[in-house]
PDB file of C-alpha atoms in Angstrom:
ATOM      1  CA  MET A   1     -37.365 -12.286   0.135  1.00 26.00           C
ATOM      2  CA  SER A   2     -39.250  -9.369   1.616  1.00 26.00           C
ATOM      3  CA  ASN A   3     -37.555  -6.148   2.544  1.00 30.00           C
ATOM      4  CA  PRO A   4     -36.373  -5.977   6.164  1.00 29.00           C
ATOM      5  CA  THR A   5     -38.221  -4.184   8.902  1.00 29.00           C
ATOM      6  CA  ASP A   6     -35.110  -3.875  11.061  1.00 35.00           C
ATOM      7  CA  PRO A   7     -34.263  -0.132  11.051  1.00 33.00           C
ATOM      8  CA  SER A   8     -30.567  -0.891  11.467  1.00 41.00           C
ATOM      9  CA  HIS A   9     -30.487  -2.757   8.172  1.00 44.00           C
ATOM     10  CA  ASN A  10     -27.684  -2.080   5.734  1.00 55.00           C
ATOM     11  CA  HIS A  11     -28.218  -2.427   2.001  1.00 63.00           C
ATOM     12  CA  SER A  12     -25.585  -3.660  -0.409  1.00 61.00           C
ATOM     13  CA  ASN A  13     -26.616  -2.890  -3.953  1.00 58.00           C
ATOM     14  CA  GLY A  14     -24.750  -5.040  -6.462  1.00 50.00           C
ATOM     15  CA  ASN A  15     -25.530  -2.766  -9.391  1.00 44.00           C
ATOM     16  CA  ASN A  16     -23.632  -4.959 -11.841  1.00 38.00           C
ATOM     17  CA  GLY A  17     -20.244  -3.638 -10.844  1.00 40.00           C
ATOM     18  CA  ASN A  18     -17.503  -5.296  -8.798  1.00 44.00           C
ATOM     19  CA  ASN A  19     -19.896  -8.141  -8.132  1.00 35.00           C
ATOM     20  CA  GLY A  20     -19.165 -11.735  -7.341  1.00 29.00           C
ATOM     21  CA  PHE A  21     -21.529 -12.161  -4.403  1.00 28.00           C
ATOM     22  CA  ASP A  22     -24.483 -14.523  -4.097  1.00 28.00           C
ATOM     23  CA  ALA A  23     -27.237 -11.987  -4.635  1.00 28.00           C
ATOM     24  CA  GLN A  24     -30.324 -12.561  -2.518  1.00 28.00           C
ATOM     25  CA  THR A  25     -32.654 -10.151  -4.269  1.00 27.00           C
ATOM     26  CA  ASP A  26     -32.948  -8.548  -7.658  1.00 28.00           C
ATOM     27  CA  VAL A  27     -34.079  -5.064  -8.633  1.00 29.00           C
ATOM     28  CA  ASP A  28     -35.976  -5.061 -11.919  1.00 30.00           C
ATOM     29  CA  ASN A  29     -33.827  -3.393 -14.586  1.00 30.00           C
ATOM     30  CA  ASN A  30     -36.928  -2.130 -16.415  1.00 30.00           C
ATOM     31  CA  THR A  31     -37.314   1.432 -15.115  1.00 28.00           C
ATOM     32  CA  SER A  32     -40.215   2.415 -17.370  1.00 27.00           C
ATOM     33  CA  ASP A  33     -42.638   2.192 -14.447  1.00 30.00           C
ATOM     34  CA  VAL A  34     -40.570   4.417 -12.142  1.00 30.00           C
ATOM     35  CA  GLU A  35     -42.212   7.798 -11.716  1.00 33.00           C
ATOM     36  CA  SER A  36     -40.204  10.939 -12.331  1.00 34.00           C
ATOM     37  CA  ASP A  37     -40.517  12.110  -8.713  1.00 42.00           C
ATOM     38  CA  HIS A  38     -38.685   8.998  -7.473  1.00 44.00           C
ATOM     39  CA  ASP A  39     -41.706   7.883  -5.446  1.00 45.00           C
ATOM     40  CA  TYR A  40     -40.260   4.576  -4.359  1.00 42.00           C
ATOM     41  CA  SER A  41     -38.775   3.458  -1.073  1.00 49.00           C
ATOM     42  CA  ASP A  42     -37.176   0.648   0.854  1.00 48.00           C
ATOM     43  CA  ASP A  43     -40.631  -0.682   1.680  1.00 49.00           C
ATOM     44  CA  ASP A  44     -41.695  -0.721  -1.978  1.00 51.00           C
ATOM     45  CA  THR A  45     -41.171  -4.326  -3.068  1.00 49.00           C
ATOM     46  CA  SER A  46     -43.063  -4.017  -6.353  1.00 52.00           C
ATOM     47  CA  SER A  47     -39.815  -3.993  -8.343  1.00 62.00           C
ATOM     48  CA  VAL A  48     -37.907  -6.436  -6.139  1.00 75.00           C
ATOM     49  CA  VAL A  49     -38.150 -10.153  -6.826  1.00 77.00           C
ATOM     50  CA  GLU A  50     -36.298 -13.061  -5.301  1.00 80.00           C
ATOM     51  CA  LEU A  51     -33.773 -14.804  -7.504  1.00 72.00           C
ATOM     52  CA  GLU A  52     -34.096 -18.561  -7.692  1.00 79.00           C
ATOM     53  CA  ALA A  53     -31.071 -20.724  -8.450  1.00 76.00           C
ATOM     54  CA  GLU A  54     -32.271 -21.352 -11.996  1.00 80.00           C
ATOM     55  CA  ASP A  55     -32.449 -17.587 -12.628  1.00 78.00           C
ATOM     56  CA  PHE A  56     -28.734 -16.952 -12.218  1.00 74.00           C
ATOM     57  CA  PRO A  57     -27.636 -18.138 -15.701  1.00 75.00           C
ATOM     58  CA  GLY A  58     -29.737 -15.325 -17.163  1.00 77.00           C
ATOM     59  CA  TYR A  59     -27.498 -12.758 -15.482  1.00 80.00           C
ATOM     60  CA  PHE A  60     -24.108 -14.188 -16.444  1.00 85.00           C
ATOM     61  CA  THR A  61     -22.295 -15.438 -19.515  1.00 88.00           C
ATOM     62  CA  GLU A  62     -19.179 -17.597 -19.886  1.00 89.00           C
ATOM     63  CA  ARG A  63     -16.252 -16.726 -22.158  1.00 88.00           C
ATOM     64  CA  ASP A  64     -12.911 -18.484 -22.386  1.00 86.00           C
ATOM     65  CA  GLY A  65     -13.541 -20.222 -19.091  1.00 89.00           C
ATOM     66  CA  ARG A  66     -14.380 -16.971 -17.222  1.00 92.00           C
ATOM     67  CA  LEU A  67     -17.800 -15.799 -16.013  1.00 92.00           C
ATOM     68  CA  TYR A  68     -19.029 -12.279 -16.864  1.00 92.00           C
ATOM     69  CA  HIS A  69     -22.112 -10.160 -16.423  1.00 86.00           C
ATOM     70  CA  SER A  70     -24.598 -10.274 -19.244  1.00 83.00           C
ATOM     71  CA  GLY A  71     -26.905  -7.415 -20.154  1.00 75.00           C
ATOM     72  CA  GLN A  72     -26.224  -3.711 -20.512  1.00 79.00           C
ATOM     73  CA  SER A  73     -23.681  -3.111 -17.742  1.00 83.00           C
ATOM     74  CA  PRO A  74     -20.352  -1.690 -18.968  1.00 91.00           C
ATOM     75  CA  TYR A  75     -18.497  -3.592 -16.226  1.00 93.00           C
ATOM     76  CA  PRO A  76     -15.793  -5.553 -18.113  1.00 95.00           C
ATOM     77  CA  LEU A  77     -14.201  -7.756 -15.450  1.00 96.00           C
ATOM     78  CA  PRO A  78     -15.181 -11.348 -14.611  1.00 95.00           C
ATOM     79  CA  VAL A  79     -17.402 -12.233 -11.661  1.00 91.00           C
ATOM     80  CA  ASP A  80     -16.161 -15.761 -11.020  1.00 92.00           C
ATOM     81  CA  ALA A  81     -14.104 -17.461  -8.304  1.00 92.00           C
ATOM     82  CA  PRO A  82     -10.672 -16.208  -9.527  1.00 94.00           C
ATOM     83  CA  GLU A  83     -12.005 -12.653  -9.565  1.00 94.00           C
ATOM     84  CA  GLN A  84     -13.430 -13.135  -6.087  1.00 92.00           C
ATOM     85  CA  GLU A  85      -9.935 -14.110  -4.967  1.00 94.00           C
ATOM     86  CA  ARG A  86      -8.647 -10.797  -6.360  1.00 95.00           C
ATOM     87  CA  LEU A  87     -11.356  -8.968  -4.433  1.00 94.00           C
ATOM     88  CA  ASN A  88     -10.356 -10.897  -1.312  1.00 92.00           C
ATOM     89  CA  PHE A  89      -6.819  -9.541  -1.606  1.00 93.00           C
ATOM     90  CA  GLN A  90      -8.222  -6.034  -2.152  1.00 94.00           C
ATOM     91  CA  HIS A  91     -10.373  -6.379   0.972  1.00 92.00           C
ATOM     92  CA  LEU A  92      -7.391  -7.576   3.037  1.00 92.00           C
ATOM     93  CA  LEU A  93      -5.362  -4.660   1.696  1.00 94.00           C
ATOM     94  CA  PHE A  94      -8.060  -2.131   2.595  1.00 93.00           C
ATOM     95  CA  LYS A  95      -8.605  -3.635   6.035  1.00 91.00           C
ATOM     96  CA  GLU A  96      -4.870  -3.445   6.786  1.00 92.00           C
ATOM     97  CA  PHE A  97      -4.518   0.005   5.221  1.00 93.00           C
ATOM     98  CA  PHE A  98      -7.594   1.475   6.978  1.00 91.00           C
ATOM     99  CA  GLN A  99      -6.971  -0.505  10.166  1.00 88.00           C
ATOM    100  CA  GLY A 100     -10.570  -1.680   9.927  1.00 84.00           C
ATOM    101  CA  ASN A 101     -13.429  -2.126   7.468  1.00 82.00           C
ATOM    102  CA  CYS A 102     -14.267   1.586   7.287  1.00 81.00           C
ATOM    103  CA  VAL A 103     -12.511   4.865   6.631  1.00 83.00           C
ATOM    104  CA  GLY A 104     -13.139   8.526   7.417  1.00 78.00           C
ATOM    105  CA  PRO A 105     -16.340   9.686   9.121  1.00 81.00           C
ATOM    106  CA  GLU A 106     -18.148   6.405   8.447  1.00 76.00           C
ATOM    107  CA  VAL A 107     -16.150   4.942  11.356  1.00 72.00           C
ATOM    108  CA  GLU A 108     -18.000   7.171  13.831  1.00 75.00           C
ATOM    109  CA  LEU A 109     -21.259   7.550  11.925  1.00 75.00           C
ATOM    110  CA  PHE A 110     -23.141   4.657  13.438  1.00 68.00           C
ATOM    111  CA  THR A 111     -22.324   5.476  17.040  1.00 73.00           C
ATOM    112  CA  ASP A 112     -25.374   7.746  16.660  1.00 75.00           C
ATOM    113  CA  PRO A 113     -28.466   5.534  17.254  1.00 79.00           C
ATOM    114  CA  GLN A 114     -30.408   7.715  14.835  1.00 76.00           C
ATOM    115  CA  ARG A 115     -27.958   6.951  12.003  1.00 77.00           C
ATOM    116  CA  THR A 116     -28.697   3.390  10.990  1.00 81.00           C
ATOM    117  CA  MET A 117     -29.214   3.126   7.226  1.00 90.00           C
ATOM    118  CA  ALA A 118     -26.341   2.398   4.833  1.00 90.00           C
ATOM    119  CA  LEU A 119     -26.202   1.803   1.086  1.00 93.00           C
ATOM    120  CA  ASP A 120     -23.156   0.143  -0.470  1.00 92.00           C
ATOM    121  CA  LEU A 121     -22.870   0.626  -4.231  1.00 94.00           C
ATOM    122  CA  CYS A 122     -21.209  -2.060  -6.357  1.00 90.00           C
ATOM    123  CA  THR A 123     -20.677  -4.164  -3.301  1.00 83.00           C
ATOM    124  CA  GLY A 124     -18.293  -6.758  -4.698  1.00 79.00           C
ATOM    125  CA  LYS A 125     -18.412  -9.665  -2.262  1.00 76.00           C
ATOM    126  CA  GLY A 126     -19.771  -7.479   0.514  1.00 77.00           C
ATOM    127  CA  THR A 127     -17.101  -8.896   2.814  1.00 76.00           C
ATOM    128  CA  TRP A 128     -17.011  -5.875   5.115  1.00 69.00           C
ATOM    129  CA  TYR A 129     -20.689  -6.128   6.153  1.00 73.00           C
ATOM    130  CA  PRO A 130     -22.277  -8.485   8.711  1.00 63.00           C
ATOM    131  CA  LEU A 131     -24.499 -10.775   6.657  1.00 66.00           C
ATOM    132  CA  GLU A 132     -27.403 -10.751   9.108  1.00 75.00           C
ATOM    133  CA  ASN A 133     -27.816  -7.008   8.533  1.00 74.00           C
ATOM    134  CA  VAL A 134     -27.533  -6.997   4.747  1.00 80.00           C
ATOM    135  CA  GLN A 135     -29.948  -7.235   1.865  1.00 84.00           C
ATOM    136  CA  PHE A 136     -28.212  -7.759  -1.475  1.00 84.00           C
ATOM    137  CA  GLU A 137     -29.859  -6.500  -4.648  1.00 85.00           C
ATOM    138  CA  VAL A 138     -28.798  -6.756  -8.279  1.00 81.00           C
ATOM    139  CA  ASP A 139     -29.353  -3.717 -10.477  1.00 82.00           C
ATOM    140  CA  ASP A 140     -27.467  -1.416 -12.813  1.00 86.00           C
ATOM    141  CA  VAL A 141     -25.821   1.464 -10.958  1.00 90.00           C
ATOM    142  CA  ASN A 142     -26.391   3.598 -14.065  1.00 92.00           C
ATOM    143  CA  ASN A 143     -30.146   3.539 -13.391  1.00 91.00           C
ATOM    144  CA  ASP A 144     -31.890   5.792 -10.882  1.00 94.00           C
ATOM    145  CA  LEU A 145     -31.470   4.476  -7.359  1.00 94.00           C
ATOM    146  CA  ARG A 146     -34.818   3.036  -6.319  1.00 92.00           C
ATOM    147  CA  TRP A 147     -35.033   4.583  -2.838  1.00 94.00           C
ATOM    148  CA  ASN A 148     -36.880   7.672  -1.656  1.00 95.00           C
ATOM    149  CA  ASN A 149     -35.183  10.999  -1.056  1.00 97.00           C
ATOM    150  CA  GLU A 150     -33.209  11.191   2.220  1.00 96.00           C
ATOM    151  CA  THR A 151     -33.313   7.458   2.953  1.00 95.00           C
ATOM    152  CA  PHE A 152     -29.701   6.745   3.930  1.00 95.00           C
ATOM    153  CA  ASP A 153     -27.162   7.959   6.484  1.00 93.00           C
ATOM    154  CA  LEU A 154     -24.213   6.518   4.567  1.00 93.00           C
ATOM    155  CA  VAL A 155     -23.571   5.790   0.901  1.00 95.00           C
ATOM    156  CA  ASN A 156     -20.370   3.849   0.354  1.00 93.00           C
ATOM    157  CA  ALA A 157     -18.860   3.622  -3.145  1.00 95.00           C
ATOM    158  CA  ARG A 158     -15.722   1.490  -3.198  1.00 92.00           C
ATOM    159  CA  THR A 159     -13.914   0.881  -6.528  1.00 94.00           C
ATOM    160  CA  ILE A 160     -16.959   1.425  -8.724  1.00 95.00           C
ATOM    161  CA  ALA A 161     -15.246   3.248 -11.615  1.00 95.00           C
ATOM    162  CA  MET A 162     -15.547   0.370 -14.074  1.00 95.00           C
ATOM    163  CA  ALA A 163     -19.316   0.205 -13.594  1.00 94.00           C
ATOM    164  CA  VAL A 164     -20.284   3.879 -13.957  1.00 95.00           C
ATOM    165  CA  ARG A 165     -20.836   5.597 -17.297  1.00 94.00           C
ATOM    166  CA  ASP A 166     -21.988   8.948 -15.906  1.00 95.00           C
ATOM    167  CA  CYS A 167     -20.381   9.716 -12.547  1.00 96.00           C
ATOM    168  CA  PRO A 168     -21.899  13.226 -12.159  1.00 96.00           C
ATOM    169  CA  ARG A 169     -25.373  11.714 -12.558  1.00 96.00           C
ATOM    170  CA  LEU A 170     -24.648   9.033  -9.979  1.00 97.00           C
ATOM    171  CA  ILE A 171     -23.376  11.595  -7.477  1.00 97.00           C
ATOM    172  CA  ARG A 172     -26.582  13.603  -7.925  1.00 97.00           C
ATOM    173  CA  GLU A 173     -28.503  10.422  -7.098  1.00 97.00           C
ATOM    174  CA  VAL A 174     -26.296   9.874  -4.039  1.00 97.00           C
ATOM    175  CA  ALA A 175     -27.091  13.399  -2.879  1.00 98.00           C
ATOM    176  CA  ARG A 176     -30.790  12.721  -3.360  1.00 98.00           C
ATOM    177  CA  VAL A 177     -30.927   9.540  -1.249  1.00 97.00           C
ATOM    178  CA  LEU A 178     -28.673  10.860   1.556  1.00 97.00           C
ATOM    179  CA  ARG A 179     -30.198  12.463   4.625  1.00 95.00           C
ATOM    180  CA  PRO A 180     -28.879  15.866   5.767  1.00 95.00           C
ATOM    181  CA  GLY A 181     -25.631  15.260   7.605  1.00 93.00           C
ATOM    182  CA  GLY A 182     -25.279  11.859   5.961  1.00 93.00           C
ATOM    183  CA  VAL A 183     -21.900  10.749   4.655  1.00 94.00           C
ATOM    184  CA  PHE A 184     -20.698   9.764   1.205  1.00 96.00           C
ATOM    185  CA  VAL A 185     -17.422   7.828   1.025  1.00 95.00           C
ATOM    186  CA  SER A 186     -15.582   7.105  -2.217  1.00 96.00           C
ATOM    187  CA  VAL A 187     -12.509   4.891  -2.545  1.00 96.00           C
ATOM    188  CA  GLU A 188     -11.033   4.599  -6.047  1.00 97.00           C
ATOM    189  CA  TRP A 189      -7.753   3.451  -7.548  1.00 97.00           C
ATOM    190  CA  SER A 190      -5.963   5.784  -9.929  1.00 97.00           C
ATOM    191  CA  PRO A 191      -5.827   4.131 -13.364  1.00 95.00           C
ATOM    192  CA  TYR A 192      -2.259   5.318 -13.950  1.00 95.00           C
ATOM    193  CA  PRO A 193       1.063   3.809 -12.830  1.00 93.00           C
ATOM    194  CA  ALA A 194       3.050   5.690 -10.214  1.00 96.00           C
ATOM    195  CA  VAL A 195       6.407   5.486  -8.475  1.00 95.00           C
ATOM    196  CA  ASP A 196       7.527   6.255  -4.948  1.00 94.00           C
ATOM    197  CA  LEU A 197       8.439   9.873  -4.183  1.00 90.00           C
ATOM    198  CA  THR A 198      12.079   8.889  -3.669  1.00 92.00           C
ATOM    199  CA  VAL A 199      12.343   7.895  -7.349  1.00 94.00           C
ATOM    200  CA  ARG A 200      13.642  10.687  -9.561  1.00 91.00           C
ATOM    201  CA  GLU A 201      12.254   9.324 -12.822  1.00 93.00           C
ATOM    202  CA  ASP A 202       8.834   9.513 -14.405  1.00 93.00           C
ATOM    203  CA  SER A 203       6.805   6.317 -14.374  1.00 93.00           C
ATOM    204  CA  ALA A 204       6.962   5.786 -18.145  1.00 94.00           C
ATOM    205  CA  SER A 205      10.744   5.548 -18.179  1.00 96.00           C
ATOM    206  CA  TYR A 206      11.147   3.942 -14.755  1.00 97.00           C
ATOM    207  CA  ALA A 207       8.458   1.279 -15.232  1.00 97.00           C
ATOM    208  CA  PRO A 208       7.735   1.038 -18.982  1.00 97.00           C
ATOM    209  CA  ALA A 209       5.820  -2.237 -18.822  1.00 98.00           C
ATOM    210  CA  SER A 210       3.483  -0.816 -16.172  1.00 97.00           C
ATOM    211  CA  ALA A 211       2.977   2.333 -18.234  1.00 97.00           C
ATOM    212  CA  ARG A 212       2.099   0.314 -21.358  1.00 98.00           C
ATOM    213  CA  PHE A 213      -0.237  -1.950 -19.400  1.00 98.00           C
ATOM    214  CA  HIS A 214      -2.250   0.872 -17.825  1.00 98.00           C
ATOM    215  CA  GLU A 215      -2.385   2.887 -21.044  1.00 98.00           C
ATOM    216  CA  ALA A 216      -3.767  -0.137 -22.891  1.00 98.00           C
ATOM    217  CA  ILE A 217      -6.458  -0.667 -20.268  1.00 98.00           C
ATOM    218  CA  ASN A 218      -7.449   3.006 -20.188  1.00 97.00           C
ATOM    219  CA  GLN A 219      -7.829   3.046 -23.971  1.00 97.00           C
ATOM    220  CA  ALA A 220      -9.825  -0.181 -23.921  1.00 98.00           C
ATOM    221  CA  LEU A 221     -12.159   1.126 -21.203  1.00 97.00           C
ATOM    222  CA  LEU A 222     -12.784   4.289 -23.212  1.00 96.00           C
ATOM    223  CA  ASN A 223     -13.102   2.769 -26.676  1.00 95.00           C
ATOM    224  CA  HIS A 224     -14.884  -0.461 -25.826  1.00 94.00           C
ATOM    225  CA  CYS A 225     -16.889   0.439 -22.692  1.00 94.00           C
ATOM    226  CA  GLY A 226     -17.215   4.218 -22.880  1.00 94.00           C
ATOM    227  CA  LEU A 227     -15.647   4.572 -19.420  1.00 95.00           C
ATOM    228  CA  ARG A 228     -13.368   7.443 -18.404  1.00 93.00           C
ATOM    229  CA  PRO A 229     -11.173   7.716 -15.271  1.00 93.00           C
ATOM    230  CA  ILE A 230     -13.049   9.214 -12.324  1.00 94.00           C
ATOM    231  CA  ALA A 231     -10.762   8.706  -9.303  1.00 95.00           C
ATOM    232  CA  GLY A 232      -9.203  12.173  -9.354  1.00 94.00           C
ATOM    233  CA  GLN A 233     -12.485  13.929 -10.167  1.00 95.00           C
ATOM    234  CA  ILE A 234     -14.728  12.883  -7.282  1.00 97.00           C
ATOM    235  CA  HIS A 235     -13.878  15.899  -5.097  1.00 96.00           C
ATOM    236  CA  THR A 236     -14.762  18.361  -7.874  1.00 97.00           C
ATOM    237  CA  LEU A 237     -17.934  16.510  -8.831  1.00 97.00           C
ATOM    238  CA  LEU A 238     -19.147  16.593  -5.228  1.00 97.00           C
ATOM    239  CA  ALA A 239     -18.417  20.307  -4.978  1.00 97.00           C
ATOM    240  CA  ASN A 240     -20.228  21.008  -8.257  1.00 96.00           C
ATOM    241  CA  THR A 241     -23.513  19.618  -6.942  1.00 96.00           C
ATOM    242  CA  GLY A 242     -23.726  22.202  -4.156  1.00 97.00           C
ATOM    243  CA  SER A 243     -25.196  19.420  -2.005  1.00 98.00           C
ATOM    244  CA  PHE A 244     -22.110  18.506   0.045  1.00 98.00           C
ATOM    245  CA  ARG A 245     -19.921  20.113   2.684  1.00 97.00           C
ATOM    246  CA  ASP A 246     -16.717  19.108   4.463  1.00 96.00           C
ATOM    247  CA  ILE A 247     -15.376  17.542   1.278  1.00 97.00           C
ATOM    248  CA  VAL A 248     -12.025  15.886   1.943  1.00 96.00           C
ATOM    249  CA  SER A 249      -9.862  14.233  -0.719  1.00 95.00           C
ATOM    250  CA  SER A 250      -6.846  12.239   0.393  1.00 93.00           C
ATOM    251  CA  PRO A 251      -4.716  10.567  -2.293  1.00 96.00           C
ATOM    252  CA  ARG A 252      -2.580   7.872  -0.662  1.00 95.00           C
ATOM    253  CA  SER A 253       0.333   5.820  -2.002  1.00 95.00           C
ATOM    254  CA  VAL A 254       0.023   2.057  -1.613  1.00 96.00           C
ATOM    255  CA  PRO A 255       3.227   0.060  -2.249  1.00 96.00           C
ATOM    256  CA  VAL A 256       3.176  -2.698  -4.853  1.00 96.00           C
ATOM    257  CA  GLY A 257       5.316  -5.546  -3.528  1.00 94.00           C
ATOM    258  CA  THR A 258       7.619  -5.829  -0.520  1.00 90.00           C
ATOM    259  CA  TRP A 259      10.148  -3.112  -1.304  1.00 91.00           C
ATOM    260  CA  SER A 260       8.802  -0.821   1.452  1.00 84.00           C
ATOM    261  CA  ASN A 261       9.423  -1.048   5.208  1.00 80.00           C
ATOM    262  CA  SER A 262       8.040  -3.751   7.450  1.00 76.00           C
ATOM    263  CA  ARG A 263       5.107  -1.667   8.690  1.00 75.00           C
ATOM    264  CA  VAL A 264       3.399  -1.803   5.298  1.00 87.00           C
ATOM    265  CA  ARG A 265       4.975  -5.000   3.969  1.00 89.00           C
ATOM    266  CA  ALA A 266       1.723  -6.957   4.253  1.00 91.00           C
ATOM    267  CA  ILE A 267      -0.119  -4.192   2.388  1.00 95.00           C
ATOM    268  CA  GLY A 268       2.475  -4.366  -0.404  1.00 95.00           C
ATOM    269  CA  GLU A 269       2.113  -8.134  -0.652  1.00 95.00           C
ATOM    270  CA  TYR A 270      -1.673  -7.882  -0.894  1.00 96.00           C
ATOM    271  CA  CYS A 271      -1.352  -5.137  -3.501  1.00 97.00           C
ATOM    272  CA  LEU A 272       1.082  -7.211  -5.553  1.00 97.00           C
ATOM    273  CA  GLU A 273      -1.253 -10.196  -5.592  1.00 97.00           C
ATOM    274  CA  MET A 274      -4.226  -7.978  -6.410  1.00 97.00           C
ATOM    275  CA  ASN A 275      -2.379  -6.454  -9.374  1.00 97.00           C
ATOM    276  CA  THR A 276      -1.173  -9.836 -10.619  1.00 97.00           C
ATOM    277  CA  ARG A 277      -4.699 -11.211 -10.643  1.00 97.00           C
ATOM    278  CA  TYR A 278      -6.009  -8.001 -12.185  1.00 98.00           C
ATOM    279  CA  ALA A 279      -3.722  -8.560 -15.170  1.00 98.00           C
ATOM    280  CA  ASP A 280      -5.479 -11.859 -15.820  1.00 97.00           C
ATOM    281  CA  SER A 281      -8.939 -10.360 -15.334  1.00 97.00           C
ATOM    282  CA  VAL A 282      -8.492  -7.635 -17.980  1.00 97.00           C
ATOM    283  CA  LYS A 283      -7.369  -9.949 -20.797  1.00 97.00           C
ATOM    284  CA  THR A 284     -10.825 -10.349 -22.321  1.00 96.00           C
ATOM    285  CA  LEU A 285     -11.367  -6.574 -22.196  1.00 96.00           C
ATOM    286  CA  LEU A 286      -8.153  -6.018 -24.157  1.00 98.00           C
ATOM    287  CA  ILE A 287      -9.005  -8.703 -26.719  1.00 97.00           C
ATOM    288  CA  ASP A 288     -12.485  -7.211 -27.176  1.00 95.00           C
ATOM    289  CA  SER A 289     -10.877  -3.831 -27.836  1.00 96.00           C
ATOM    290  CA  GLY A 290      -8.762  -5.191 -30.704  1.00 96.00           C
ATOM    291  CA  TRP A 291      -5.646  -6.754 -29.201  1.00 97.00           C
ATOM    292  CA  THR A 292      -4.576 -10.218 -30.310  1.00 97.00           C
ATOM    293  CA  GLU A 293      -4.377 -12.926 -27.679  1.00 97.00           C
ATOM    294  CA  GLY A 294      -0.618 -13.180 -28.163  1.00 98.00           C
ATOM    295  CA  ASP A 295      -0.084  -9.441 -27.734  1.00 98.00           C
ATOM    296  CA  VAL A 296      -2.256  -9.416 -24.618  1.00 98.00           C
ATOM    297  CA  ASP A 297      -0.281 -12.290 -23.091  1.00 98.00           C
ATOM    298  CA  ARG A 298       3.006 -10.485 -23.758  1.00 98.00           C
ATOM    299  CA  LEU A 299       1.707  -7.194 -22.377  1.00 98.00           C
ATOM    300  CA  CYS A 300       0.469  -8.824 -19.167  1.00 98.00           C
ATOM    301  CA  ASP A 301       3.513 -11.075 -18.739  1.00 98.00           C
ATOM    302  CA  GLU A 302       5.885  -8.111 -19.028  1.00 98.00           C
ATOM    303  CA  TYR A 303       3.789  -6.141 -16.549  1.00 98.00           C
ATOM    304  CA  ILE A 304       3.753  -8.971 -14.011  1.00 98.00           C
ATOM    305  CA  ARG A 305       7.507  -9.521 -14.342  1.00 97.00           C
ATOM    306  CA  GLU A 306       8.107  -5.834 -13.738  1.00 97.00           C
ATOM    307  CA  ILE A 307       5.945  -5.525 -10.618  1.00 96.00           C
ATOM    308  CA  ARG A 308       7.341  -8.795  -9.226  1.00 95.00           C
ATOM    309  CA  SER A 309      10.973  -7.929  -9.909  1.00 91.00           C
ATOM    310  CA  GLY A 310      11.476  -6.453  -6.435  1.00 84.00           C
ATOM    311  CA  ASP A 311      13.774  -3.677  -7.636  1.00 86.00           C
ATOM    312  CA  LYS A 312      11.038  -1.202  -8.599  1.00 92.00           C
ATOM    313  CA  LYS A 313       9.535   1.185  -6.067  1.00 95.00           C
ATOM    314  CA  LEU A 314       6.072   1.130  -7.587  1.00 96.00           C
ATOM    315  CA  VAL A 315       2.901   2.347  -5.916  1.00 97.00           C
ATOM    316  CA  ASN A 316      -0.798   2.470  -6.654  1.00 97.00           C
ATOM    317  CA  ILE A 317      -2.539   5.752  -5.837  1.00 97.00           C
ATOM    318  CA  LEU A 318      -5.711   5.346  -3.815  1.00 97.00           C
ATOM    319  CA  TYR A 319      -8.114   8.301  -3.785  1.00 97.00           C
ATOM    320  CA  ILE A 320     -10.113   8.433  -0.542  1.00 96.00           C
ATOM    321  CA  VAL A 321     -12.865  11.065  -0.621  1.00 97.00           C
ATOM    322  CA  HIS A 322     -15.595  11.723   1.921  1.00 95.00           C
ATOM    323  CA  ALA A 323     -18.192  14.436   2.325  1.00 96.00           C
ATOM    324  CA  ARG A 324     -21.383  15.270   4.256  1.00 96.00           C
ATOM    325  CA  LYS A 325     -24.758  16.089   2.763  1.00 97.00           C
ATOM    326  CA  VAL A 326     -25.735  19.694   3.508  1.00 97.00           C
TER     327      VAL A 326
END
């Protein structure tokens, strides 16, 4: 599939993280031919080849009835239909929470007819983009982005933490491909359990199963995948580049379950289902990091019982960060 000539085209780059979409194009993972001055652009198709149906098995592997990425990506979660269902609940949650598909300055960005190019990193299912305006590509987000300097008006990075080994490096790449005045938007979940502000206990004593569950995952991500939490660091990393202005970080509490008021009850229900399915998706990661299957089942079962109990005012913290390229 050739690259589009439509100037209003949006690009969703799979980058081996949060995937689960039917990728239409593939970016060659061999970067040995990429010149050091990043002399490649949207119109450079030399490294982009179309994936045929028979090519897909080379990008995925099956374990214990679940489908995963193969290759060098650190991304540890499955990319199969059950995981797509989890991402569906996350999308519904975000759409209800943001009151639309977008958040922050990206809502107004494309009212300017001169601002037409968007790049979505680790696109997941790409549900929030109109398909006729999207080109999907598969690549590793830990590689250099293949586009020329100042190509995009928007770079969107939504829940990419489990795919990125070196977040400062990626943010430098984002700064490179953004045009002056362009917008970077980051949306990341905190990897730690939290409780509502009305609760006078710390999360470890108030929700011990949740605390154990998240601690186990954080250790597994570090020890097995080399991944560290990035959600609370994005603001500082953007500031450190010197390439961004108007940096805004907005941590928000998202209820888990239906304990909150009716206005956010649907959000809580979506969040509960997302967390329940997440517990199933991380089982292989925990086993790979040294847990026995029995211990993993107990850990996840206790966590699910706790978040479904209805008597715990638990929340997930969502870090929403946006900034403009200077």
